[in-house]
């Protein structure tokens, strides 16, 4: 399953969790499956190249998922699901007010889908077996000037599919039933801080720090693929109104570091990407009738060199149901050929 914007595949959509570009690289093929629905507070979608504040990777659009917040979530929430397709799922969350300013939230998700379905009677199961364990703990601190979020997330997932007769512990050769197995371990940590200098002018400084490690071991018949990605991300920005509340300027710096180590059969593919960039954005808002947002980025990629990214968004409402929108700009993405096209590994064709 994947989302499409402007008619192109989901790899061209920038996936964010709370404005942090975490679901990228090796996590792209199954990224949306790593977010349980009961954890979501909101989903924000932007078609076309989006705000320059979140990087240069938005080509056809941007999807940002907001998680439940410790200070507003239910004290206790339990949810269980069993359906006729064999899917079993348990979700639980609990929020705790440690002090008047500090709160925490624990979210847990367990999923198991191991029923054999072959409605087409072709000898292959109709949907993969999926077993997933997902845990998130986040903290929130706030006072008159400070707003701080930080937390950690861990995910373990096992996907198996193939022939109805395939057993995951069998010998993988041409004399045994065909099977596919994908084991994923993923760990994330993040820290977000905002400090308000002037409430009247909405002058504030914000920072985002995140680190993640994604590890995947998989086989497609007798072919093996493994990949590991370590990511470090930093975003520092300053925002303020000027003249009046209708005009807002944002400027900042970002750094994104990716260390890839992939292996296909006996071939190792190593790659390191480091991108440093600066950006500036201007927004104008006149009530609900006119909104204009324009910005530029300048990034330097250690492999692809200098990248200039201008973007413009405008929305004008005539009232009622008549709205005009304009979007223009550039976007870049660094391809991860094996991870994004791993379904091609399911056949026995030679890769060049």
Short mmCIF file of N, CA, C and O in Angstrom, two decimals, residues 163-290:
data_model
loop_
_atom_site.label_atom_id
_atom_site.label_comp_id
_atom_site.label_asym_id
_atom_site.label_seq_id
_atom_site.Cartn_x
_atom_site.Cartn_y
_atom_site.Cartn_z
N UNK A 163 4.81 -19.06 -1.01
CA UNK A 163 4.00 -20.26 -1.24
C UNK A 163 3.23 -20.65 0.01
O UNK A 163 3.66 -20.42 1.14
N UNK A 164 2.05 -21.25 -0.20
CA UNK A 164 1.23 -21.72 0.93
C UNK A 164 2.00 -22.74 1.75
O UNK A 164 1.85 -22.81 2.98
N UNK A 165 2.86 -23.51 1.12
CA UNK A 165 3.61 -24.57 1.80
C UNK A 165 4.92 -24.08 2.40
O UNK A 165 5.64 -24.86 3.02
N UNK A 166 5.24 -22.79 2.24
CA UNK A 166 6.52 -22.28 2.72
C UNK A 166 6.54 -22.19 4.25
O UNK A 166 5.58 -21.73 4.86
N UNK A 167 7.66 -22.64 4.83
CA UNK A 167 7.89 -22.50 6.27
C UNK A 167 9.14 -21.66 6.47
O UNK A 167 10.15 -21.87 5.80
N UNK A 168 9.05 -20.71 7.40
CA UNK A 168 10.15 -19.75 7.56
C UNK A 168 11.45 -20.40 7.99
O UNK A 168 12.53 -19.84 7.78
N UNK A 169 11.38 -21.59 8.60
CA UNK A 169 12.60 -22.23 9.08
C UNK A 169 13.14 -23.28 8.10
O UNK A 169 14.08 -24.00 8.43
N UNK A 170 12.58 -23.35 6.91
CA UNK A 170 13.02 -24.35 5.95
C UNK A 170 14.31 -23.92 5.26
O UNK A 170 14.69 -22.75 5.30
N UNK A 171 14.98 -24.86 4.59
CA UNK A 171 16.14 -24.54 3.78
C UNK A 171 15.68 -23.78 2.54
O UNK A 171 14.71 -24.16 1.88
N UNK A 172 16.36 -22.69 2.22
CA UNK A 172 15.97 -21.88 1.08
C UNK A 172 16.80 -22.28 -0.15
O UNK A 172 17.94 -21.86 -0.31
N UNK A 173 16.22 -23.11 -0.99
CA UNK A 173 16.86 -23.48 -2.25
C UNK A 173 15.76 -23.79 -3.26
O UNK A 173 14.56 -23.74 -2.95
N UNK A 174 16.17 -24.12 -4.46
CA UNK A 174 15.20 -24.29 -5.54
C UNK A 174 14.38 -25.56 -5.39
O UNK A 174 13.40 -25.75 -6.11
N UNK A 175 14.75 -26.42 -4.46
CA UNK A 175 14.01 -27.66 -4.25
C UNK A 175 12.92 -27.53 -3.19
O UNK A 175 12.20 -28.51 -2.93
N UNK A 176 12.80 -26.37 -2.56
CA UNK A 176 11.80 -26.16 -1.51
C UNK A 176 10.80 -25.08 -1.95
O UNK A 176 11.08 -24.30 -2.86
N UNK A 177 9.62 -25.01 -1.30
CA UNK A 177 8.64 -23.98 -1.65
C UNK A 177 9.22 -22.58 -1.54
O UNK A 177 10.06 -22.29 -0.69
N UNK A 178 8.73 -21.68 -2.41
CA UNK A 178 9.25 -20.31 -2.50
C UNK A 178 8.72 -19.46 -1.35
O UNK A 178 7.54 -19.54 -0.98
N UNK A 179 9.61 -18.64 -0.80
CA UNK A 179 9.21 -17.77 0.29
C UNK A 179 9.96 -16.46 0.32
O UNK A 179 11.05 -16.33 -0.26
N UNK A 180 9.37 -15.47 0.98
CA UNK A 180 9.97 -14.15 1.17
C UNK A 180 9.88 -13.81 2.65
O UNK A 180 8.82 -14.01 3.28
N UNK A 181 10.96 -13.31 3.22
CA UNK A 181 10.96 -12.90 4.62
C UNK A 181 11.67 -11.58 4.80
O UNK A 181 12.74 -11.36 4.22
N UNK A 182 11.08 -10.68 5.59
CA UNK A 182 11.67 -9.36 5.85
C UNK A 182 11.60 -9.10 7.35
O UNK A 182 10.50 -9.02 7.92
N UNK A 183 12.76 -8.99 7.99
CA UNK A 183 12.83 -8.67 9.42
C UNK A 183 13.40 -7.26 9.59
O UNK A 183 14.46 -6.95 9.04
N UNK A 184 12.69 -6.43 10.34
CA UNK A 184 13.07 -5.03 10.51
C UNK A 184 13.17 -4.68 11.98
O UNK A 184 12.25 -4.98 12.76
N UNK A 185 14.27 -4.04 12.35
CA UNK A 185 14.44 -3.43 13.66
C UNK A 185 14.68 -1.94 13.44
O UNK A 185 15.57 -1.57 12.66
N UNK A 186 13.92 -1.12 14.14
CA UNK A 186 14.05 0.32 13.94
C UNK A 186 13.97 1.02 15.30
O UNK A 186 13.06 0.75 16.11
N UNK A 187 14.90 1.96 15.53
CA UNK A 187 14.97 2.70 16.79
C UNK A 187 15.13 4.19 16.49
O UNK A 187 15.92 4.56 15.62
N UNK A 188 14.38 5.02 17.22
CA UNK A 188 14.41 6.46 17.00
C UNK A 188 14.45 7.19 18.34
O UNK A 188 13.93 6.71 19.35
N UNK A 189 15.07 8.38 18.32
CA UNK A 189 15.03 9.29 19.46
C UNK A 189 14.97 10.71 18.92
O UNK A 189 15.59 11.01 17.89
N UNK A 190 14.23 11.58 19.59
CA UNK A 190 14.09 12.96 19.11
C UNK A 190 14.02 13.93 20.28
O UNK A 190 13.66 13.58 21.41
N UNK A 191 14.37 15.18 19.97
CA UNK A 191 14.29 16.28 20.94
C UNK A 191 13.87 17.53 20.20
O UNK A 191 14.52 17.93 19.22
N UNK A 192 12.78 18.17 20.66
CA UNK A 192 12.28 19.40 20.05
C UNK A 192 12.16 20.47 21.13
O UNK A 192 11.59 20.21 22.20
N UNK A 193 12.67 21.66 20.84
CA UNK A 193 12.65 22.73 21.83
C UNK A 193 12.21 24.04 21.16
O UNK A 193 12.65 24.36 20.05
N UNK A 194 11.32 24.76 21.82
CA UNK A 194 10.91 26.07 21.36
C UNK A 194 10.98 27.08 22.49
O UNK A 194 10.58 26.78 23.62
N UNK A 195 11.51 28.27 22.19
CA UNK A 195 11.61 29.33 23.20
C UNK A 195 11.02 30.61 22.62
O UNK A 195 11.39 31.04 21.52
N UNK A 196 10.09 31.24 23.34
CA UNK A 196 9.42 32.45 22.89
C UNK A 196 10.10 33.68 23.49
O UNK A 196 10.21 33.81 24.71
N UNK A 197 10.57 34.58 22.61
CA UNK A 197 11.21 35.82 23.05
C UNK A 197 10.19 36.93 23.28
O UNK A 197 10.30 37.70 24.23
N UNK A 198 9.22 37.02 22.36
CA UNK A 198 8.26 38.12 22.40
C UNK A 198 6.90 37.60 21.95
O UNK A 198 6.73 37.23 20.78
N UNK A 199 5.92 37.55 22.86
CA UNK A 199 4.61 37.02 22.52
C UNK A 199 3.86 37.92 21.54
O UNK A 199 3.13 37.43 20.67
N UNK A 200 4.01 39.24 21.67
CA UNK A 200 3.29 40.16 20.80
C UNK A 200 3.72 40.02 19.35
O UNK A 200 2.90 40.08 18.43
N UNK A 201 5.02 39.85 19.12
CA UNK A 201 5.54 39.72 17.76
C UNK A 201 5.71 38.26 17.34
O UNK A 201 6.21 37.99 16.25
N UNK A 202 5.30 37.34 18.20
CA UNK A 202 5.44 35.91 17.90
C UNK A 202 6.89 35.55 17.55
O UNK A 202 7.15 34.76 16.63
N UNK A 203 7.82 36.15 18.27
CA UNK A 203 9.24 35.90 18.03
C UNK A 203 9.68 34.69 18.83
O UNK A 203 9.57 34.68 20.06
N UNK A 204 10.17 33.66 18.13
CA UNK A 204 10.56 32.45 18.83
C UNK A 204 11.68 31.73 18.10
O UNK A 204 11.88 31.91 16.89
N UNK A 205 12.38 30.91 18.86
CA UNK A 205 13.45 30.07 18.33
C UNK A 205 13.08 28.62 18.53
O UNK A 205 12.58 28.23 19.59
N UNK A 206 13.29 27.80 17.50
CA UNK A 206 12.96 26.39 17.60
C UNK A 206 14.11 25.52 17.13
O UNK A 206 14.91 25.92 16.27
N UNK A 207 14.21 24.34 17.70
CA UNK A 207 15.25 23.41 17.29
C UNK A 207 14.70 21.99 17.30
O UNK A 207 13.84 21.65 18.11
N UNK A 208 15.21 21.17 16.37
CA UNK A 208 14.84 19.76 16.28
C UNK A 208 16.12 18.94 16.14
O UNK A 208 16.97 19.24 15.30
N UNK A 209 16.24 17.93 16.97
CA UNK A 209 17.35 16.99 16.87
C UNK A 209 16.75 15.58 16.85
O UNK A 209 15.89 15.26 17.67
N UNK A 210 17.21 14.76 15.93
CA UNK A 210 16.71 13.38 15.89
C UNK A 210 17.81 12.45 15.42
O UNK A 210 18.71 12.83 14.67
N UNK A 211 17.71 11.20 15.86
CA UNK A 211 18.64 10.15 15.45
C UNK A 211 17.83 8.87 15.28
O UNK A 211 16.89 8.62 16.04
N UNK A 212 18.14 8.09 14.26
CA UNK A 212 17.43 6.85 14.04
C UNK A 212 18.37 5.81 13.45
O UNK A 212 19.35 6.14 12.77
N UNK A 213 18.05 4.55 13.73
CA UNK A 213 18.78 3.42 13.16
C UNK A 213 17.77 2.42 12.62
O UNK A 213 16.89 1.96 13.33
N UNK A 214 17.92 2.11 11.34
CA UNK A 214 17.00 1.20 10.66
C UNK A 214 17.80 0.02 10.15
O UNK A 214 18.75 0.18 9.37
N UNK A 215 17.41 -1.18 10.55
CA UNK A 215 18.13 -2.39 10.14
C UNK A 215 17.14 -3.39 9.55
O UNK A 215 16.09 -3.66 10.14
N UNK A 216 17.47 -3.91 8.38
CA UNK A 216 16.59 -4.86 7.69
C UNK A 216 17.39 -6.05 7.18
O UNK A 216 18.41 -5.89 6.53
N UNK A 217 16.89 -7.25 7.49
CA UNK A 217 17.44 -8.50 6.97
C UNK A 217 16.32 -9.19 6.20
O UNK A 217 15.23 -9.40 6.74
N UNK A 218 16.58 -9.55 4.95
CA UNK A 218 15.50 -10.11 4.15
C UNK A 218 16.02 -11.11 3.13
O UNK A 218 17.21 -11.13 2.79
N UNK A 219 15.11 -11.97 2.68
CA UNK A 219 15.42 -12.90 1.60
C UNK A 219 14.22 -12.97 0.67
O UNK A 219 13.07 -12.84 1.07
N UNK A 220 14.51 -13.14 -0.61
CA UNK A 220 13.50 -13.28 -1.66
C UNK A 220 13.85 -14.56 -2.41
O UNK A 220 14.68 -14.55 -3.32
N UNK A 221 13.24 -15.67 -2.00
CA UNK A 221 13.64 -16.95 -2.53
C UNK A 221 15.05 -17.27 -2.04
O UNK A 221 15.32 -17.29 -0.85
N UNK A 222 15.97 -17.51 -2.98
CA UNK A 222 17.37 -17.78 -2.60
C UNK A 222 18.21 -16.52 -2.63
O UNK A 222 19.41 -16.55 -2.35
N UNK A 223 17.60 -15.39 -2.98
CA UNK A 223 18.33 -14.11 -3.03
C UNK A 223 18.21 -13.41 -1.68
O UNK A 223 17.13 -13.36 -1.10
N UNK A 224 19.31 -12.84 -1.21
CA UNK A 224 19.33 -12.18 0.09
C UNK A 224 19.63 -10.69 -0.06
O UNK A 224 20.45 -10.29 -0.89
N UNK A 225 18.92 -9.89 0.74
CA UNK A 225 19.16 -8.44 0.78
C UNK A 225 19.15 -7.98 2.23
O UNK A 225 18.27 -8.36 3.02
N UNK A 226 20.14 -7.17 2.59
CA UNK A 226 20.22 -6.60 3.93
C UNK A 226 20.59 -5.13 3.82
O UNK A 226 21.35 -4.73 2.91
N UNK A 227 20.06 -4.32 4.71
CA UNK A 227 20.37 -2.90 4.67
C UNK A 227 20.34 -2.31 6.06
O UNK A 227 19.55 -2.71 6.92
N UNK A 228 21.23 -1.34 6.28
CA UNK A 228 21.26 -0.60 7.54
C UNK A 228 21.42 0.88 7.23
O UNK A 228 22.22 1.25 6.36
N UNK A 229 20.63 1.71 7.89
CA UNK A 229 20.71 3.16 7.72
C UNK A 229 20.76 3.82 9.09
O UNK A 229 19.90 3.57 9.94
N UNK A 230 21.75 4.68 9.28
CA UNK A 230 21.84 5.50 10.48
C UNK A 230 21.67 6.96 10.05
O UNK A 230 22.35 7.43 9.14
N UNK A 231 20.75 7.66 10.70
CA UNK A 231 20.42 9.03 10.31
C UNK A 231 20.55 9.97 11.50
O UNK A 231 20.13 9.65 12.61
N UNK A 232 21.15 11.13 11.25
CA UNK A 232 21.20 12.24 12.20
C UNK A 232 20.59 13.47 11.53
O UNK A 232 20.93 13.78 10.38
N UNK A 233 19.72 14.16 12.25
CA UNK A 233 19.03 15.31 11.66
C UNK A 233 19.00 16.46 12.66
O UNK A 233 18.72 16.26 13.85
N UNK A 234 19.30 17.68 12.16
CA UNK A 234 19.28 18.89 12.99
C UNK A 234 18.57 19.98 12.20
O UNK A 234 18.81 20.16 11.00
N UNK A 235 17.68 20.71 12.87
CA UNK A 235 17.01 21.85 12.25
C UNK A 235 16.90 22.96 13.29
O UNK A 235 16.32 22.77 14.36
N UNK A 236 17.50 24.12 12.98
CA UNK A 236 17.46 25.28 13.86
C UNK A 236 16.78 26.42 13.10
O UNK A 236 17.15 26.71 11.96
N UNK A 237 15.79 27.07 13.73
CA UNK A 237 15.08 28.13 13.00
C UNK A 237 14.62 29.23 13.95
O UNK A 237 14.36 29.00 15.13
N UNK A 238 14.55 30.44 13.38
CA UNK A 238 14.03 31.61 14.10
C UNK A 238 12.86 32.18 13.32
O UNK A 238 12.93 32.34 12.10
N UNK A 239 11.77 32.50 14.02
CA UNK A 239 10.56 33.01 13.37
C UNK A 239 10.06 34.23 14.10
O UNK A 239 10.06 34.29 15.34
N UNK A 240 9.59 35.21 13.35
CA UNK A 240 9.05 36.42 13.96
C UNK A 240 8.11 37.13 13.00
O UNK A 240 8.25 37.00 11.77
N UNK A 241 7.14 37.85 13.55
CA UNK A 241 6.32 38.75 12.75
C UNK A 241 7.06 40.05 12.53
O UNK A 241 7.93 40.43 13.33
N UNK A 242 6.72 40.75 11.46
CA UNK A 242 7.25 42.10 11.28
C UNK A 242 6.16 42.96 10.66
O UNK A 242 5.30 42.50 9.94
N UNK A 243 6.19 44.22 10.97
CA UNK A 243 5.15 45.20 10.60
C UNK A 243 3.87 44.91 11.38
O UNK A 243 3.43 45.71 12.19
N UNK A 244 3.26 43.73 11.15
CA UNK A 244 2.07 43.33 11.87
C UNK A 244 1.97 41.80 11.83
O UNK A 244 2.85 41.12 11.29
N UNK A 245 0.90 41.26 12.41
CA UNK A 245 0.76 39.80 12.51
C UNK A 245 0.50 39.12 11.18
O UNK A 245 0.54 37.89 11.09
N UNK A 246 0.23 39.90 10.13
CA UNK A 246 -0.02 39.31 8.81
C UNK A 246 1.27 38.89 8.11
O UNK A 246 1.23 38.11 7.16
N UNK A 247 2.39 39.44 8.54
CA UNK A 247 3.67 39.17 7.87
C UNK A 247 4.58 38.39 8.81
O UNK A 247 4.83 38.81 9.94
N UNK A 248 5.09 37.26 8.34
CA UNK A 248 5.95 36.40 9.14
C UNK A 248 7.18 36.00 8.35
O UNK A 248 7.07 35.65 7.17
N UNK A 249 8.33 36.05 9.02
CA UNK A 249 9.59 35.63 8.40
C UNK A 249 10.19 34.50 9.23
O UNK A 249 10.21 34.57 10.47
N UNK A 250 10.69 33.47 8.55
CA UNK A 250 11.37 32.35 9.19
C UNK A 250 12.69 32.12 8.50
O UNK A 250 12.76 32.14 7.26
N UNK A 251 13.74 31.92 9.27
CA UNK A 251 15.07 31.64 8.70
C UNK A 251 15.74 30.58 9.57
O UNK A 251 15.49 30.51 10.78
N UNK A 252 16.61 29.77 8.94
CA UNK A 252 17.25 28.74 9.74
C UNK A 252 18.31 27.95 9.00
O UNK A 252 18.67 28.25 7.86
N UNK A 253 18.78 26.93 9.69
CA UNK A 253 19.84 26.04 9.20
C UNK A 253 19.44 24.60 9.47
O UNK A 253 18.80 24.30 10.49
N UNK A 254 19.80 23.69 8.57
CA UNK A 254 19.51 22.28 8.77
C UNK A 254 20.69 21.43 8.35
O UNK A 254 21.49 21.83 7.49
N UNK A 255 20.80 20.25 8.96
CA UNK A 255 21.84 19.28 8.61
C UNK A 255 21.21 17.89 8.61
O UNK A 255 20.47 17.54 9.52
N UNK A 256 21.50 17.13 7.55
CA UNK A 256 21.00 15.76 7.47
C UNK A 256 22.15 14.84 7.08
O UNK A 256 22.84 15.07 6.08
N UNK A 257 22.34 13.79 7.89
CA UNK A 257 23.43 12.84 7.66
C UNK A 257 22.85 11.44 7.57
O UNK A 257 22.08 11.01 8.44
N UNK A 258 23.21 10.71 6.50
CA UNK A 258 22.76 9.34 6.32
C UNK A 258 23.96 8.45 6.03
O UNK A 258 24.78 8.77 5.15
N UNK A 259 24.04 7.34 6.74
CA UNK A 259 25.08 6.34 6.50
C UNK A 259 24.37 5.05 6.10
O UNK A 259 23.67 4.44 6.90
N UNK A 260 24.54 4.65 4.82
CA UNK A 260 23.89 3.46 4.29
C UNK A 260 24.90 2.33 4.13
O UNK A 260 26.02 2.54 3.66
N UNK A 261 24.47 1.13 4.50
CA UNK A 261 25.27 -0.08 4.26
C UNK A 261 24.31 -1.15 3.79
O UNK A 261 23.54 -1.70 4.58
N UNK A 262 24.33 -1.45 2.49
CA UNK A 262 23.44 -2.43 1.91
C UNK A 262 24.23 -3.60 1.34
O UNK A 262 25.38 -3.43 0.92
N UNK A 263 23.60 -4.74 1.30
CA UNK A 263 24.23 -5.93 0.73
C UNK A 263 23.20 -6.73 -0.05
O UNK A 263 22.15 -7.10 0.47
N UNK A 264 23.47 -6.97 -1.32
CA UNK A 264 22.64 -7.81 -2.17
C UNK A 264 23.43 -9.05 -2.54
O UNK A 264 24.46 -8.94 -3.24
N UNK A 265 22.98 -10.21 -2.05
CA UNK A 265 23.74 -11.45 -2.20
C UNK A 265 25.14 -11.23 -1.63
O UNK A 265 25.30 -11.01 -0.45
N UNK A 266 26.17 -11.24 -2.45
CA UNK A 266 27.54 -11.08 -1.95
C UNK A 266 28.13 -9.72 -2.29
O UNK A 266 29.32 -9.50 -2.13
N UNK A 267 27.29 -8.78 -2.76
CA UNK A 267 27.77 -7.46 -3.16
C UNK A 267 27.42 -6.42 -2.10
O UNK A 267 26.25 -6.26 -1.75
N UNK A 268 28.41 -5.71 -1.58
CA UNK A 268 28.21 -4.65 -0.60
C UNK A 268 28.10 -3.31 -1.31
O UNK A 268 28.88 -3.00 -2.22
N UNK A 269 27.13 -2.50 -0.88
CA UNK A 269 26.92 -1.17 -1.45
C UNK A 269 26.91 -0.18 -0.28
O UNK A 269 25.97 -0.17 0.52
N UNK A 270 27.94 0.63 -0.19
CA UNK A 270 28.10 1.58 0.92
C UNK A 270 27.94 3.00 0.39
O UNK A 270 28.43 3.34 -0.69
N UNK A 271 27.28 3.84 1.17
CA UNK A 271 27.08 5.23 0.75
C UNK A 271 26.88 6.12 1.97
O UNK A 271 26.17 5.74 2.91
N UNK A 272 27.50 7.27 1.98
CA UNK A 272 27.32 8.26 3.05
C UNK A 272 26.89 9.57 2.42
O UNK A 272 27.52 10.05 1.48
N UNK A 273 25.81 10.14 2.96
CA UNK A 273 25.31 11.42 2.45
C UNK A 273 25.27 12.43 3.59
O UNK A 273 24.75 12.15 4.67
N UNK A 274 25.82 13.61 3.32
CA UNK A 274 25.82 14.71 4.27
C UNK A 274 25.33 15.97 3.56
O UNK A 274 25.90 16.36 2.54
N UNK A 275 24.26 16.56 4.09
CA UNK A 275 23.67 17.75 3.47
C UNK A 275 23.55 18.85 4.52
O UNK A 275 22.88 18.68 5.54
N UNK A 276 24.22 19.98 4.27
CA UNK A 276 24.07 21.18 5.10
C UNK A 276 23.32 22.22 4.28
O UNK A 276 23.60 22.41 3.09
N UNK A 277 22.37 22.91 4.93
CA UNK A 277 21.58 23.89 4.19
C UNK A 277 21.09 25.04 5.04
O UNK A 277 20.99 24.93 6.27
N UNK A 278 20.78 26.15 4.36
CA UNK A 278 20.17 27.31 5.01
C UNK A 278 18.90 27.64 4.24
O UNK A 278 18.77 27.34 3.04
N UNK A 279 17.94 28.27 4.93
CA UNK A 279 16.66 28.56 4.28
C UNK A 279 16.06 29.82 4.87
O UNK A 279 16.40 30.26 5.98
N UNK A 280 15.15 30.43 4.09
CA UNK A 280 14.40 31.61 4.52
C UNK A 280 13.01 31.53 3.90
O UNK A 280 12.87 31.10 2.75
N UNK A 281 12.00 31.94 4.67
CA UNK A 281 10.63 31.85 4.19
C UNK A 281 9.83 33.06 4.64
O UNK A 281 9.97 33.53 5.78
N UNK A 282 8.98 33.56 3.74
CA UNK A 282 8.11 34.69 4.05
C UNK A 282 6.66 34.27 3.87
O UNK A 282 6.31 33.63 2.87
N UNK A 283 5.82 34.61 4.84
CA UNK A 283 4.39 34.27 4.77
C UNK A 283 3.55 35.52 4.97
O UNK A 283 3.85 36.36 5.83
N UNK A 284 2.50 35.62 4.16
CA UNK A 284 1.55 36.73 4.28
C UNK A 284 0.15 36.16 4.38
O UNK A 284 -0.23 35.28 3.60
N UNK A 285 -0.62 36.61 5.34
CA UNK A 285 -1.97 36.12 5.54
C UNK A 285 -2.92 37.28 5.77
O UNK A 285 -2.72 38.11 6.67
N UNK A 286 -3.96 37.35 4.92
CA UNK A 286 -4.99 38.37 5.05
C UNK A 286 -6.30 37.68 5.35
O UNK A 286 -7.02 37.24 4.44
N UNK A 287 -6.58 37.54 6.64
CA UNK A 287 -7.78 36.83 7.05
C UNK A 287 -7.76 35.41 6.52
O UNK A 287 -6.74 34.73 6.53
N UNK A 288 -8.90 34.96 6.04
CA UNK A 288 -8.99 33.64 5.42
C UNK A 288 -9.08 33.73 3.90
O UNK A 288 -9.20 32.71 3.22
N UNK A 289 -9.00 34.95 3.37
CA UNK A 289 -9.19 35.12 1.92
C UNK A 289 -7.90 34.94 1.14
O UNK A 289 -7.91 34.43 0.02
N UNK A 290 -6.74 35.35 1.70
CA UNK A 290 -5.49 35.30 0.94
C UNK A 290 -4.36 34.81 1.84
O UNK A 290 -4.13 35.35 2.92
#
